[in-house]
Coordinates of N, CA, C and O in Angstrom, one line a residue:
X567 N -3.2 46.0 -111.7 CA -2.5 46.3 -110.6 C -2.3 45.9 -109.5 O -1.2 46.1 -108.6
X568 N -3.3 45.0 -108.9 CA -3.2 44.5 -107.8 C -2.3 43.4 -107.6 O -1.5 43.2 -106.6
X569 N -2.0 42.5 -108.9 CA -1.1 41.5 -108.9 C 0.6 42.2 -108.5 O 1.2 41.7 -108.1
X570 N 0.5 43.6 -109.3 CA 1.9 44.2 -109.1 C 2.2 44.3 -107.8 O 3.5 44.4 -106.8
X571 N 1.0 45.1 -106.8 CA 1.2 45.0 -105.2 C 1.8 43.7 -104.7 O 2.6 43.7 -103.9
X572 N 1.2 42.7 -104.8 CA 1.3 41.6 -104.1 C 2.8 40.9 -104.6 O 3.6 40.5 -103.6
X573 N 3.4 41.0 -105.8 CA 4.6 40.9 -106.3 C 5.5 41.6 -105.7 O 6.7 41.4 -105.3
X574 N 5.5 43.1 -105.8 CA 6.5 43.6 -105.0 C 6.7 43.5 -103.6 O 7.7 43.5 -102.9
X575 N 5.4 43.3 -102.9 CA 5.5 43.2 -101.4 C 6.1 41.5 -101.2 O 7.1 41.8 -100.1
X576 N 6.0 40.7 -101.8 CA 6.6 39.7 -101.7 C 7.9 39.2 -101.7 O 8.7 38.9 -101.1
X577 N 8.2 39.7 -102.9 CA 9.7 40.2 -103.2 C 10.3 40.9 -102.1 O 11.5 40.6 -101.5
X578 N 9.8 42.0 -101.6 CA 10.2 43.1 -100.8 C 10.5 42.0 -99.4 O 11.3 42.0 -98.8
X579 N 9.7 41.5 -99.0 CA 9.3 40.9 -97.4 C 10.5 39.7 -97.8 O 11.5 39.2 -96.7
X580 N 10.5 38.7 -98.6 CA 11.4 37.7 -98.8 C 13.1 38.2 -98.8 O 13.8 37.6 -97.9
X581 N 13.2 39.4 -99.5 CA 14.6 39.9 -99.7 C 15.1 40.4 -98.1 O 15.8 40.2 -97.4
X582 N 13.8 41.3 -97.3 CA 14.3 41.9 -96.4 C 14.6 41.2 -95.0 O 15.3 41.0 -94.4
X583 N 13.4 40.1 -95.1 CA 13.6 39.0 -94.0 C 14.9 38.1 -94.1 O 15.4 38.0 -93.0
X584 N 15.4 37.8 -95.3 CA 16.5 37.2 -95.2 C 17.8 37.7 -94.9 O 18.8 37.6 -94.2
X585 N 17.8 39.1 -95.2 CA 18.7 40.3 -94.6 C 18.8 40.9 -93.1 O 19.8 40.5 -92.6
X586 N 17.6 40.9 -92.8 CA 17.2 41.9 -91.6 C 16.6 40.8 -90.4 O 16.6 41.2 -89.5
X587 N 16.4 39.5 -91.1 CA 15.2 38.8 -90.1 C 13.9 39.2 -90.4 O 13.5 40.5 -90.8
X588 N 13.2 38.6 -89.4 CA 11.7 39.2 -89.4 C 11.4 40.2 -88.3 O 12.0 40.2 -87.3
X589 N 10.9 41.5 -88.7 CA 10.3 42.2 -87.5 C 9.8 43.6 -88.4 O 9.7 43.8 -89.6
X590 N 9.7 44.5 -87.3 CA 8.9 45.8 -87.9 C 9.9 46.5 -89.0 O 9.4 47.3 -89.7
X591 N 11.1 46.6 -89.0 CA 12.1 47.1 -90.1 C 11.6 46.9 -91.2 O 11.5 47.8 -92.2
X592 N 11.3 45.9 -91.9 CA 10.9 45.1 -92.7 C 9.5 45.9 -93.4 O 9.4 46.4 -94.6
X593 N 8.6 45.7 -92.7 CA 7.5 46.5 -92.7 C 7.2 47.8 -92.4 O 6.4 48.3 -93.7
X594 N 7.9 48.2 -91.9 CA 7.9 50.0 -92.1 C 8.8 50.3 -93.3 O 8.1 51.2 -93.8
X595 N 9.6 49.8 -93.9 CA 10.0 50.2 -95.3 C 9.0 50.0 -96.2 O 9.0 50.9 -97.3
X596 N 7.8 49.2 -96.5 CA 7.2 48.7 -97.2 C 6.2 49.8 -97.3 O 5.6 49.9 -98.2
X597 N 5.6 50.3 -95.9 CA 4.6 51.3 -96.0 C 5.2 52.5 -97.2 O 4.0 52.6 -97.6
X598 N 6.0 52.9 -97.1 CA 6.6 53.9 -98.4 C 6.3 53.5 -99.9 O 5.7 54.2 -100.5
X599 N 6.6 52.3 -99.9 CA 6.7 51.8 -100.9 C 4.9 51.6 -101.5 O 4.6 51.8 -102.7
X600 N 4.4 51.0 -100.5 CA 3.0 50.9 -100.7 C 2.1 52.2 -101.0 O 1.5 52.3 -101.8
X601 N 2.9 53.1 -100.4 CA 2.2 54.8 -100.7 C 2.2 55.2 -102.0 O 1.6 55.8 -103.1
X602 N 3.7 54.9 -102.5 CA 4.3 55.1 -103.9 C 3.5 54.6 -104.8 O 3.0 55.3 -105.8
X603 N 3.1 53.3 -104.5 CA 2.3 52.4 -105.4 C 1.0 53.3 -105.4 O 0.1 53.2 -107.0
X604 N 0.4 53.4 -104.6 CA -1.1 54.0 -104.7 C -1.1 55.4 -105.4 O -1.8 55.7 -106.2
X605 N 0.0 56.3 -105.2 CA 0.2 57.6 -106.0 C 0.3 57.0 -107.3 O -0.4 58.1 -108.2
X606 N 0.8 56.0 -107.8 CA 1.1 55.9 -109.3 C -0.1 55.1 -109.9 O -0.4 55.9 -110.9
X607 N -1.1 54.3 -109.1 CA -2.4 54.1 -109.2 C -3.2 55.5 -109.7 O -4.0 55.2 -111.0
X608 N -3.2 56.4 -108.9 CA -4.1 57.5 -109.3 C -3.5 58.6 -110.5 O -4.5 58.8 -111.2
X609 N -2.2 58.5 -110.5 CA -1.6 59.0 -111.8 C -2.1 58.5 -112.9 O -2.4 58.9 -113.5
X610 N -1.8 57.0 -113.0 CA -2.3 56.0 -114.4 C -4.0 56.4 -114.4 O -4.2 56.5 -115.7
X611 N -4.7 56.3 -113.3 CA -6.2 56.6 -113.5 C -6.4 57.9 -114.4 O -7.2 58.0 -115.2
X612 N -5.7 58.9 -113.9 CA -5.9 60.4 -114.5 C -5.3 60.5 -115.8 O -6.2 60.8 -116.6
X613 N -4.5 59.9 -116.1 CA -3.8 59.8 -117.5 C -4.7 59.0 -118.5 O -5.0 59.5 -119.4
X614 N -5.4 57.7 -117.7 CA -6.4 57.3 -118.7 C -7.6 58.0 -118.8 O -8.1 58.2 -119.9
X615 N -8.2 58.7 -117.9 CA -9.2 59.7 -117.9 C -8.8 60.8 -118.8 O -9.5 61.0 -119.8
X616 N -7.8 61.4 -119.0 CA -7.3 62.6 -119.8 C -7.1 61.8 -121.3 O -7.4 62.7 -122.3
X617 N -6.7 60.4 -121.3 CA -6.5 60.0 -122.9 C -7.9 59.7 -123.8 O -8.0 59.9 -124.7
X618 N -9.0 60.1 -122.9 CA -10.4 59.9 -123.3 C -10.8 61.0 -123.9 O -11.3 61.3 -124.8
X619 N -9.8 62.1 -123.7 CA -10.3 63.4 -124.0 C -9.3 64.0 -124.9 O -8.4 63.5 -125.0
X620 N -9.6 65.2 -125.6 CA -8.7 65.3 -127.2 C -8.5 67.1 -127.0 O -9.6 67.8 -126.8
X621 N -7.5 67.2 -126.7 CA -6.9 68.6 -126.6 C -7.4 69.3 -128.0 O -6.6 69.1 -128.7
X622 N -7.9 70.5 -128.0 CA -8.4 71.4 -129.0 C -7.9 72.4 -128.3 O -8.9 73.4 -127.5
X623 N -7.0 73.4 -129.0 CA -6.7 74.8 -128.6 C -6.5 74.3 -126.7 O -5.5 73.7 -126.7
X624 N -6.8 75.4 -126.1 CA -6.7 75.1 -124.6 C -7.9 74.3 -124.0 O -7.3 74.1 -122.8
X625 N -8.8 74.0 -124.6 CA -9.7 73.0 -123.7 C -9.7 71.6 -124.5 O -9.0 71.0 -125.5
X626 N -10.3 70.5 -123.4 CA -10.1 69.1 -123.4 C -11.8 69.0 -123.9 O -12.7 69.0 -123.2
X627 N -12.1 68.1 -125.0 CA -13.0 67.6 -125.6 C -13.4 66.1 -125.5 O -12.4 65.3 -125.7
X628 N -14.6 65.4 -125.3 CA -14.8 64.2 -125.7 C -15.7 63.7 -126.3 O -16.9 64.6 -126.3
X629 N -15.3 63.1 -127.2 CA -16.7 63.2 -128.7 C -16.8 61.5 -128.3 O -16.1 60.6 -128.6
X630 N -18.1 61.5 -127.9 CA -19.0 60.2 -127.9 C -19.6 59.8 -129.6 O -20.6 60.4 -129.9
X631 N -19.0 59.2 -130.0 CA -19.4 58.5 -131.4 C -20.1 57.4 -131.4 O -20.8 57.1 -132.5
X632 N -20.4 56.8 -130.3 CA -21.1 55.2 -130.6 C -22.1 55.3 -129.8 O -23.1 54.4 -130.0
X633 N -22.4 56.2 -128.7 CA -23.2 55.8 -127.8 C -24.6 57.0 -127.8 O -24.2 58.2 -127.5
X634 N -25.7 56.8 -128.2 CA -26.4 57.8 -128.7 C -27.8 57.9 -127.2 O -28.2 57.1 -126.8
X635 N -27.9 58.9 -126.7 CA -28.9 59.1 -125.7 C -29.6 60.4 -125.9 O -29.2 61.3 -126.6
X636 N -30.3 60.7 -124.9 CA -31.2 62.0 -125.1 C -30.4 63.0 -124.2 O -29.0 63.1 -124.0
X637 N -30.9 64.2 -124.6 CA -30.1 65.5 -124.3 C -29.8 65.6 -122.6 O -28.8 65.6 -122.3
X638 N -30.5 65.2 -121.9 CA -30.3 65.2 -120.5 C -29.5 64.1 -120.0 O -28.4 64.7 -119.0
X639 N -29.5 62.8 -120.2 CA -28.8 61.9 -120.1 C -27.3 62.1 -121.0 O -26.6 61.6 -120.2
X640 N -27.5 62.9 -121.7 CA -25.6 63.2 -122.2 C -25.1 64.3 -121.5 O -24.0 64.0 -121.0
X641 N -26.0 65.1 -120.7 CA -25.3 65.9 -119.8 C -24.7 65.1 -118.7 O -23.7 65.3 -118.4
X642 N -25.8 64.4 -118.2 CA -25.5 63.6 -117.1 C -24.2 62.6 -117.5 O -23.2 62.4 -116.5
X643 N -24.1 62.0 -118.3 CA -22.9 61.5 -118.9 C -21.4 62.3 -119.0 O -20.5 62.0 -118.4
X644 N -21.5 63.3 -119.0 CA -20.6 64.2 -119.2 C -20.1 64.5 -117.7 O -19.0 64.8 -117.5
X645 N -21.1 65.0 -116.9 CA -20.8 64.9 -115.5 C -20.5 63.8 -114.9 O -19.1 64.2 -114.1
X646 N -20.5 63.0 -114.9 CA -19.7 61.5 -114.6 C -18.4 61.7 -115.1 O -17.4 61.2 -114.1
X647 N -17.9 62.6 -115.9 CA -16.5 62.3 -116.6 C -16.0 63.7 -115.8 O -14.7 64.3 -116.3
X648 N -16.5 64.7 -114.9 CA -16.3 65.8 -114.4 C -16.2 67.2 -115.8 O -15.5 68.0 -115.8
X649 N -17.2 66.5 -116.4 CA -17.1 67.9 -117.7 C -18.7 67.8 -117.8 O -19.3 67.8 -116.8
X650 N -19.0 68.7 -119.0 CA -20.4 69.2 -119.4 C -20.4 69.1 -120.5 O -19.5 68.9 -121.5
X651 N -21.7 69.2 -121.1 CA -21.9 69.3 -122.4 C -21.2 70.6 -123.1 O -21.3 71.2 -122.4
X652 N -20.8 70.4 -124.7 CA -19.6 71.4 -124.9 C -20.7 72.8 -125.1 O -21.3 72.9 -125.8
X653 N -20.0 73.5 -124.4 CA -20.5 75.1 -124.8 C -19.3 75.8 -125.6 O -18.4 75.8 -125.6
X654 N -20.1 76.3 -126.7 CA -19.4 76.7 -127.7 C -19.2 78.1 -128.0 O -20.2 78.7 -127.7
X655 N -17.9 78.7 -127.9 CA -17.7 80.5 -127.2 C -17.8 81.2 -128.6 O -18.2 82.1 -128.6
X656 N -17.2 80.5 -129.9 CA -17.1 81.3 -131.3 C -16.8 80.6 -132.1 O -16.8 79.1 -132.3
X657 N -16.8 81.0 -133.4 CA -17.0 80.4 -134.7 C -15.6 79.7 -134.9 O -15.2 78.5 -135.3
X658 N -14.6 80.3 -134.4 CA -12.8 79.5 -134.1 C -12.8 78.3 -133.5 O -12.9 77.2 -133.9
X659 N -13.7 78.3 -132.5 CA -13.8 76.9 -131.5 C -14.8 76.0 -132.2 O -14.2 74.7 -132.3
X660 N -15.7 76.4 -132.8 CA -16.7 75.6 -133.5 C -15.7 74.5 -134.8 O -16.2 73.5 -134.7
X661 N -15.4 75.3 -135.4 CA -14.5 75.2 -136.5 C -13.4 74.0 -136.4 O -13.5 73.2 -137.0
X662 N -12.9 74.3 -135.1 CA -12.1 73.5 -134.7 C -12.3 72.0 -134.3 O -11.7 71.0 -134.5
X663 N -13.4 72.2 -133.8 CA -14.1 70.7 -133.7 C -14.6 70.0 -134.5 O -14.9 68.6 -134.5
X664 N -15.4 70.5 -135.6 CA -15.9 70.0 -136.7 C -15.2 68.7 -137.4 O -16.0 67.7 -137.4
X665 N -13.9 69.1 -137.4 CA -13.4 67.9 -138.1 C -13.2 66.7 -137.5 O -13.2 65.5 -137.8
X666 N -13.5 66.6 -135.9 CA -14.0 65.5 -135.1 C -14.8 64.7 -135.2 O -15.2 63.7 -134.8
X667 N -16.1 65.4 -135.9 CA -17.5 64.7 -135.9 C -17.8 64.0 -137.1 O -17.0 64.1 -138.1
X668 N -18.1 62.9 -136.7 CA -18.6 62.3 -137.9 C -20.2 62.3 -138.3 O -20.8 63.3 -138.0
X669 N -20.7 61.5 -139.4 CA -21.9 62.0 -140.0 C -23.2 61.5 -139.0 O -23.9 61.1 -139.3
X670 N -23.2 62.2 -137.6 CA -24.0 62.3 -136.6 C -24.4 63.4 -136.3 O -23.6 64.4 -136.2
X671 N -25.8 63.5 -135.5 CA -26.0 64.7 -134.6 C -25.4 64.4 -133.1 O -25.4 63.5 -132.8
X672 N -24.8 65.5 -133.0 CA -24.0 65.6 -131.5 C -24.8 66.8 -130.7 O -25.1 67.9 -130.9
X673 N -25.1 66.5 -129.5 CA -25.7 67.7 -128.5 C -24.7 68.3 -127.8 O -23.6 68.0 -127.7
X674 N -25.1 69.8 -128.1 CA -24.2 70.8 -127.5 C -25.2 71.4 -126.1 O -26.4 70.8 -125.7
X675 N -24.7 72.3 -125.4 CA -25.2 72.5 -124.1 C -26.3 73.8 -124.2 O -26.7 74.3 -123.2
X676 N -26.6 73.8 -125.3 CA -27.7 75.0 -125.8 C -28.8 74.4 -125.5 O -29.3 73.6 -126.4
X677 N -29.7 75.3 -125.2 CA -31.4 75.0 -124.7 C -31.9 76.0 -124.9 O -31.3 77.5 -124.5
X678 N -33.5 76.1 -124.9 CA -34.1 77.3 -124.7 C -35.5 76.8 -123.8 O -36.3 77.4 -123.8
X679 N -34.9 75.8 -122.9 CA -36.3 75.3 -122.4 C -36.5 76.4 -121.2 O -36.0 76.9 -120.5
X680 N -38.0 76.6 -121.2 CA -38.6 77.5 -120.6 C -38.4 79.3 -121.1 O -38.9 80.2 -120.3
X681 N -37.6 79.4 -122.1 CA -37.2 80.7 -122.3 C -37.7 81.1 -123.8 O -37.0 82.0 -124.5
X682 N -38.6 80.2 -124.6 CA -39.2 80.9 -125.7 C -38.1 80.7 -126.6 O -37.3 79.9 -126.8
X683 N -38.0 81.8 -127.4 CA -36.9 81.7 -128.4 C -35.4 82.3 -128.0 O -34.8 82.6 -128.8
X684 N -35.1 82.3 -126.5 CA -33.9 82.9 -126.1 C -33.0 81.5 -126.1 O -33.5 80.8 -125.0
X685 N -32.1 81.3 -126.4 CA -31.2 80.1 -126.6 C -30.3 80.4 -125.4 O -29.5 81.6 -125.6
X686 N -29.9 79.3 -124.5 CA -29.0 79.5 -123.6 C -28.1 78.5 -123.3 O -28.3 77.4 -123.6
X687 N -26.8 78.7 -122.4 CA -25.8 77.9 -122.4 C -26.5 77.1 -120.9 O -26.7 77.9 -120.0
X688 N -26.8 75.7 -121.1 CA -27.3 75.3 -119.6 C -25.7 75.4 -118.7 O -26.2 75.5 -117.4
X689 N -24.5 75.4 -119.1 CA -23.6 75.4 -118.1 C -23.7 76.8 -117.5 O -23.1 76.7 -116.3
X690 N -23.7 77.8 -118.2 CA -23.8 79.2 -117.6 C -24.9 79.9 -117.2 O -24.7 80.7 -116.4
X691 N -26.1 79.5 -117.7 CA -27.3 80.4 -117.7 C -27.3 81.3 -118.5 O -28.2 82.1 -118.7
X692 N -26.3 82.1 -119.2 CA -26.4 83.1 -120.1 C -26.7 82.9 -121.5 O -26.8 81.5 -121.9
X693 N -27.1 83.7 -122.2 CA -27.3 83.6 -123.5 C -26.4 82.7 -124.3 O -25.2 83.0 -124.4
X694 N -26.5 81.9 -125.3 CA -25.6 81.1 -126.1 C -24.5 82.0 -126.7 O -24.9 83.2 -127.4
X695 N -23.2 81.8 -126.4 CA -22.3 82.9 -127.1 C -22.1 82.6 -128.4 O -21.7 83.6 -129.3
X696 N -22.6 81.5 -128.9 CA -22.3 81.3 -130.4 C -23.3 80.3 -131.0 O -23.7 79.5 -130.3
X697 N -24.0 80.7 -132.2 CA -25.0 79.8 -132.5 C -24.8 80.0 -134.3 O -24.6 81.0 -134.8
X698 N -24.9 78.9 -134.7 CA -24.9 78.9 -136.3 C -25.8 77.8 -136.8 O -25.8 76.8 -137.3
X699 N -27.0 78.4 -137.0 CA -28.0 78.1 -137.4 C -27.9 77.4 -139.0 O -27.9 78.2 -139.6
X700 N -28.5 76.0 -139.1 CA -28.8 75.6 -140.5 C -29.9 76.4 -141.2 O -31.1 76.6 -140.2
X701 N -30.2 76.9 -142.3 CA -30.8 77.7 -143.0 C -32.2 77.0 -142.6 O -32.5 75.6 -143.0
X702 N -33.2 77.4 -142.1 CA -34.5 76.8 -141.6 C -34.5 75.6 -140.8 O -35.6 75.5 -140.5
X703 N -33.4 75.8 -140.2 CA -33.5 74.7 -139.2 C -34.1 75.1 -137.7 O -34.4 74.6 -136.7
X704 N -33.6 76.5 -137.4 CA -34.4 76.8 -136.2 C -35.7 77.0 -136.1 O -36.4 78.3 -136.1
X705 N -36.5 76.1 -136.2 CA -38.3 76.0 -136.8 C -39.2 75.8 -135.4 O -40.0 75.9 -135.3
X706 N -38.3 75.2 -134.3 CA -39.2 75.2 -133.2 C -40.4 74.3 -133.5 O -41.4 74.7 -132.9
X707 N -40.1 73.3 -134.3 CA -41.6 72.4 -134.3 C -42.5 72.4 -133.5 O -42.4 71.7 -132.4
X708 N -43.7 73.1 -133.7 CA -44.6 72.7 -132.6 C -44.2 73.1 -131.0 O -44.9 72.7 -130.1
X709 N -43.1 74.0 -130.9 CA -42.7 74.3 -129.9 C -42.2 73.1 -129.0 O -42.1 72.8 -127.6
X710 N -42.0 71.8 -129.6 CA -41.3 70.7 -128.9 C -39.9 70.7 -128.9 O -39.4 69.4 -128.5
X711 N -39.1 71.4 -129.7 CA -37.4 71.3 -130.0 C -37.1 72.8 -129.1 O -37.4 73.3 -129.2
X712 N -36.4 71.8 -128.1 CA -35.6 72.9 -127.1 C -34.3 72.6 -127.0 O -33.5 73.2 -126.3
X713 N -33.3 71.7 -127.7 CA -32.1 71.6 -127.4 C -31.4 71.4 -128.6 O -31.9 71.4 -129.8
X714 N -30.0 71.8 -128.7 CA -29.4 72.0 -129.8 C -28.5 71.2 -130.3 O -27.5 70.7 -129.4
X715 N -28.4 70.8 -131.6 CA -27.2 69.6 -132.0 C -26.4 70.2 -133.1 O -26.7 71.1 -133.6
X716 N -25.2 69.7 -133.1 CA -24.4 70.1 -134.5 C -24.4 68.8 -135.5 O -24.3 67.8 -135.1
X717 N -24.8 69.1 -136.6 CA -24.9 68.2 -137.8 C -24.3 68.9 -139.0 O -24.9 69.9 -139.6
X718 N -23.3 68.2 -139.8 CA -22.9 69.1 -140.8 C -22.3 70.5 -140.9 O -22.7 71.2 -141.8
X719 N -21.6 70.6 -139.7 CA -21.3 71.9 -139.4 C -22.3 73.2 -139.4 O -21.9 74.3 -139.1
X720 N -23.7 72.5 -139.1 CA -24.3 73.8 -138.5 C -25.1 73.2 -137.2 O -25.1 72.3 -136.8
X721 N -26.1 74.1 -136.6 CA -26.5 73.8 -135.4 C -28.2 73.7 -135.8 O -28.7 74.5 -136.9
X722 N -28.7 73.0 -135.2 CA -30.1 72.4 -135.4 C -30.7 72.4 -134.2 O -30.1 72.0 -133.1
X723 N -32.1 72.7 -134.0 CA -33.2 72.6 -132.8 C -33.3 71.1 -132.9 O -34.0 70.7 -133.9
X724 N -33.5 70.5 -132.0 CA -33.7 69.0 -131.9 C -34.7 69.1 -130.4 O -34.9 69.7 -129.8
X725 N -35.8 68.2 -130.8 CA -36.6 67.5 -129.7 C -35.4 66.8 -128.5 O -34.6 65.9 -128.9
X726 N -35.3 67.3 -127.4 CA -34.2 67.0 -126.3 C -34.4 65.3 -126.1 O -33.4 65.0 -125.3
X727 N -35.8 64.9 -126.5 CA -35.9 63.3 -126.3 C -35.2 62.3 -127.2 O -35.1 61.3 -127.1
X728 N -34.9 63.0 -128.2 CA -34.3 62.5 -129.5 C -33.0 61.6 -128.8 O -32.3 62.1 -128.0
X729 N -32.4 60.7 -129.7 CA -31.5 60.0 -129.1 C -30.0 60.4 -130.0 O -30.4 60.2 -131.3
X730 N -29.4 61.0 -129.6 CA -28.1 61.6 -130.6 C -26.9 61.1 -129.9 O -26.5 61.1 -128.7
X731 N -25.6 61.4 -130.6 CA -24.3 61.6 -129.7 C -24.2 62.7 -129.2 O -24.9 63.7 -129.2
X732 N -22.7 63.0 -128.7 CA -22.7 64.0 -127.8 C -21.5 64.1 -127.9 O -20.4 63.6 -128.0
X733 N -21.3 65.8 -127.1 CA -20.0 66.2 -127.0 C -19.5 66.6 -125.6 O -20.3 67.5 -125.2
X734 N -18.5 66.5 -124.9 CA -18.1 67.0 -123.5 C -16.8 67.9 -123.8 O -16.3 67.5 -124.5
X735 N -17.0 68.8 -122.8 CA -15.9 69.4 -122.5 C -15.4 69.8 -121.0 O -16.4 70.0 -120.1
X736 N -14.2 69.4 -120.6 CA -14.1 69.6 -119.3 C -13.9 71.1 -118.7 O -13.8 71.6 -119.5
X737 N -15.1 70.9 -117.4 CA -14.6 72.3 -117.0 C -13.1 72.8 -116.5 O -12.4 72.1 -116.1
X738 N -13.4 74.0 -116.6 CA -12.0 74.6 -116.2 C -12.0 75.1 -115.0 O -13.1 75.5 -114.1

């Protein structure tokens, strides 16, 4: 984009100087053009950002299929994109995102850290709105599993330090 700035400014200066001579007139006209180019750069950056997210229903999701990380780092990665780990509100929403998942485990925002058997949303602090446990999956092995993944259409309790893929959801 920097090259575009230079080319546009060079063309404008060369043309302006030939028509009006050198002076403040030419440079004052270019300030507006430079501002416009800056606005276009910001708009383009926002479009690139949104293209990383997929609209499903009324929400935008980012499906990380290639980078595996622990649950805490997954949440940090989502926050860097102004998003959070995906909070699933109901079965309809869950079923809508399932076709986008590959044969990997994906972190969701649900945890029971410090809450015993009470699973809650990291985003809201409220009880998890939707849970779809795989039969026998919610076993809390030795009380070391406190985070939830989605895997083959069901939810599993996992050790938060395991490395899995993750799903981010843009905050509204």
